[in-house]
mmCIF file of C-alpha atoms in Angstrom:
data_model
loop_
_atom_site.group_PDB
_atom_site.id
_atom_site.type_symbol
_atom_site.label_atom_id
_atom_site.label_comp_id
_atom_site.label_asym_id
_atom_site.label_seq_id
_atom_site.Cartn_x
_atom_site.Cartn_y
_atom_site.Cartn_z
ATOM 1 C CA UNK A 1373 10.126 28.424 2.837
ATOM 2 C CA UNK A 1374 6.218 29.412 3.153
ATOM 3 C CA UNK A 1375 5.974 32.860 2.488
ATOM 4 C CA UNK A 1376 4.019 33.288 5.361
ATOM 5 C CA UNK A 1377 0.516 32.139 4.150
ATOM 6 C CA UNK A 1378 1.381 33.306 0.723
ATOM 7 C CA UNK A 1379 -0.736 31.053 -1.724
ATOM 8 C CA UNK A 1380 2.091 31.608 -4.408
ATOM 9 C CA UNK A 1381 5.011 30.764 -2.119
ATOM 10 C CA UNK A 1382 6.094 26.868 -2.303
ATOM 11 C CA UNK A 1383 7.037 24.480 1.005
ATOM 12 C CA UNK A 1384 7.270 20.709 1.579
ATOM 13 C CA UNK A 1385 4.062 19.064 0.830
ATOM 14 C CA UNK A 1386 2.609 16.289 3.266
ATOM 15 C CA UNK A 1387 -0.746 15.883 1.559
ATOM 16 C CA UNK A 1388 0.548 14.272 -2.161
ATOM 17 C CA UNK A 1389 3.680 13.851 -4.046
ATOM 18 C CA UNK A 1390 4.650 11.332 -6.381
ATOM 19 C CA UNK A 1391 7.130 8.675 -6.428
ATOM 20 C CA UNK A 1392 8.607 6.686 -9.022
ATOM 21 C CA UNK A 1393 9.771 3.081 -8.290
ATOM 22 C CA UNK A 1394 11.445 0.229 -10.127
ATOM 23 C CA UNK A 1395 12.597 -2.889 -9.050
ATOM 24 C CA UNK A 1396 11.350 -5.168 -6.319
ATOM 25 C CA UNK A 1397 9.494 -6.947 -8.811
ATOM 26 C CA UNK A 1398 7.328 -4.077 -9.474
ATOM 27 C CA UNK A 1399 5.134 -4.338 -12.394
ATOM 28 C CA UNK A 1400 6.326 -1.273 -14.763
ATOM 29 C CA UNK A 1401 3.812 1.412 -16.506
ATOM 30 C CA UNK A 1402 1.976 1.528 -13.322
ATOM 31 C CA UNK A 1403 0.119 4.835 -11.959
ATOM 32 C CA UNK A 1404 -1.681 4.563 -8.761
ATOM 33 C CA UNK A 1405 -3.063 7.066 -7.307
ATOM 34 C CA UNK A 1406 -3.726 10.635 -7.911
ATOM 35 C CA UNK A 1407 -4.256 14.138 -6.779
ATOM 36 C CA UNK A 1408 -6.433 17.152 -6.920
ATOM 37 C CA UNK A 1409 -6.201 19.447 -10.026
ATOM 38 C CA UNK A 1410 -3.365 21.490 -7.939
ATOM 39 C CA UNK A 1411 -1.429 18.763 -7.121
ATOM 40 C CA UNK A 1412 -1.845 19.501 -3.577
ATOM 41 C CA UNK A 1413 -3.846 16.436 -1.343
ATOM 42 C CA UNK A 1414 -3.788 12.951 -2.981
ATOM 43 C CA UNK A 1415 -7.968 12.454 -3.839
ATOM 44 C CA UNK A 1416 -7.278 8.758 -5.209
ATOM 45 C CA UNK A 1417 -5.790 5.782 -3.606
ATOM 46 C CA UNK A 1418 -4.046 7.642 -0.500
ATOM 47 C CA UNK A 1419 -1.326 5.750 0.861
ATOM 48 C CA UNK A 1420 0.193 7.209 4.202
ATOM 49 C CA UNK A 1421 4.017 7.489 4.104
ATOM 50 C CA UNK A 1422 4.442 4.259 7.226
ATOM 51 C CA UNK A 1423 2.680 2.000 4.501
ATOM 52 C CA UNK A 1424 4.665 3.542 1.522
ATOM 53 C CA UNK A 1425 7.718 2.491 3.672
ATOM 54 C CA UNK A 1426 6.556 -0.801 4.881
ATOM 55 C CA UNK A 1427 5.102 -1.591 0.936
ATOM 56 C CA UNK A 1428 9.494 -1.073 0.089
ATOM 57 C CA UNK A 1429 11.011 -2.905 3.141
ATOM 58 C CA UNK A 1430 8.210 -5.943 1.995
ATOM 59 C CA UNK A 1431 9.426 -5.516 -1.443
ATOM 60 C CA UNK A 1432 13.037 -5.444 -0.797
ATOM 61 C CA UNK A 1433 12.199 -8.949 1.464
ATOM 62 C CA UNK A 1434 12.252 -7.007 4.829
ATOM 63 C CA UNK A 1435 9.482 -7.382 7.515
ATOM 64 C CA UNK A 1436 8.572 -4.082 8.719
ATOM 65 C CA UNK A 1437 7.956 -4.724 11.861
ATOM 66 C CA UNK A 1438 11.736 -6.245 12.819
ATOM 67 C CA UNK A 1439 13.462 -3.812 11.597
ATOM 68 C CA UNK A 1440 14.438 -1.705 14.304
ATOM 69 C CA UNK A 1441 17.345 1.444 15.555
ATOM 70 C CA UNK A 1442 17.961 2.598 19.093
ATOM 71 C CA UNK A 1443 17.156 5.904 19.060
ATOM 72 C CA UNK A 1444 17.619 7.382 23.561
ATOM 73 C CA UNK A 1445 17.804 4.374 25.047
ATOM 74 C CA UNK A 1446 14.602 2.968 22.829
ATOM 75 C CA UNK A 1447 13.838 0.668 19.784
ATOM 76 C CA UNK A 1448 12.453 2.818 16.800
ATOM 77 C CA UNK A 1449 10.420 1.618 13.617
ATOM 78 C CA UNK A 1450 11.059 3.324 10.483
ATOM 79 C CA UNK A 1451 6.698 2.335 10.245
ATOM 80 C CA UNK A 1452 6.228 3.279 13.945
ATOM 81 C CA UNK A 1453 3.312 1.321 15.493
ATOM 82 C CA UNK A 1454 1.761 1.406 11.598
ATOM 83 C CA UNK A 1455 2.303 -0.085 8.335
ATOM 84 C CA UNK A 1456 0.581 -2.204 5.634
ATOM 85 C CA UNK A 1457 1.588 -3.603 3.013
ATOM 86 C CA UNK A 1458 -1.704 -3.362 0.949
ATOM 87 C CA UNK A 1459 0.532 -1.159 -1.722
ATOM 88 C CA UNK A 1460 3.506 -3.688 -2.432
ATOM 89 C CA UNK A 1461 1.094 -6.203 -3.583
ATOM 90 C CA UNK A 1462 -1.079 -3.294 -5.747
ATOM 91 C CA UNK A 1463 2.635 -2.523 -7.343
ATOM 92 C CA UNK A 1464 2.911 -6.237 -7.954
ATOM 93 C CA UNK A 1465 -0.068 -6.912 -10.217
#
């Protein structure tokens, strides 16, 4: 919970966080990216979370953009109308 604009109090974090990933044929001992000296907005190679998720389904050999769920009466994208997979080949090399 966000103590109410209390700068001590802790919440979910949209700006950064950090992920760790193996598999896929990822290339280990890999750090990409960063964030500010708080850890609170990513400064350095920002990768928005519909690209994070289309970077795994194109690692995992799924395209993105076919995999769909009916969600009230409509076909959903885990990437929505978004999604590159700039990262998956970054993680790669």
């Amino acid at each position: 919970m966000n103590g109410g604009g209390d700068a001590e109090a802790r919440d979910h974090n949209p700006y950064g966080f950090s992920i760790w990933m193996a598999g896929g044929g990822i290339k280990g001992g890999q750090t990409i990216g960063g964030t500010d000296e708080i850890g609170l907005r990513a400064i350095d190679y920002p990768v928005h979370v519909h690209d994070l998720h289309a970077s795994i389904l194109y690692l995992m050999g799924i395209d993105h953009t076919k995999l769909t769920y009916p969600f009230e009466g409509r076909e959903f994208r885990l990437t929505d109308v978004a999604g590159k997979t700039d990262l998956a080949k970054r993680l790669r090399s």
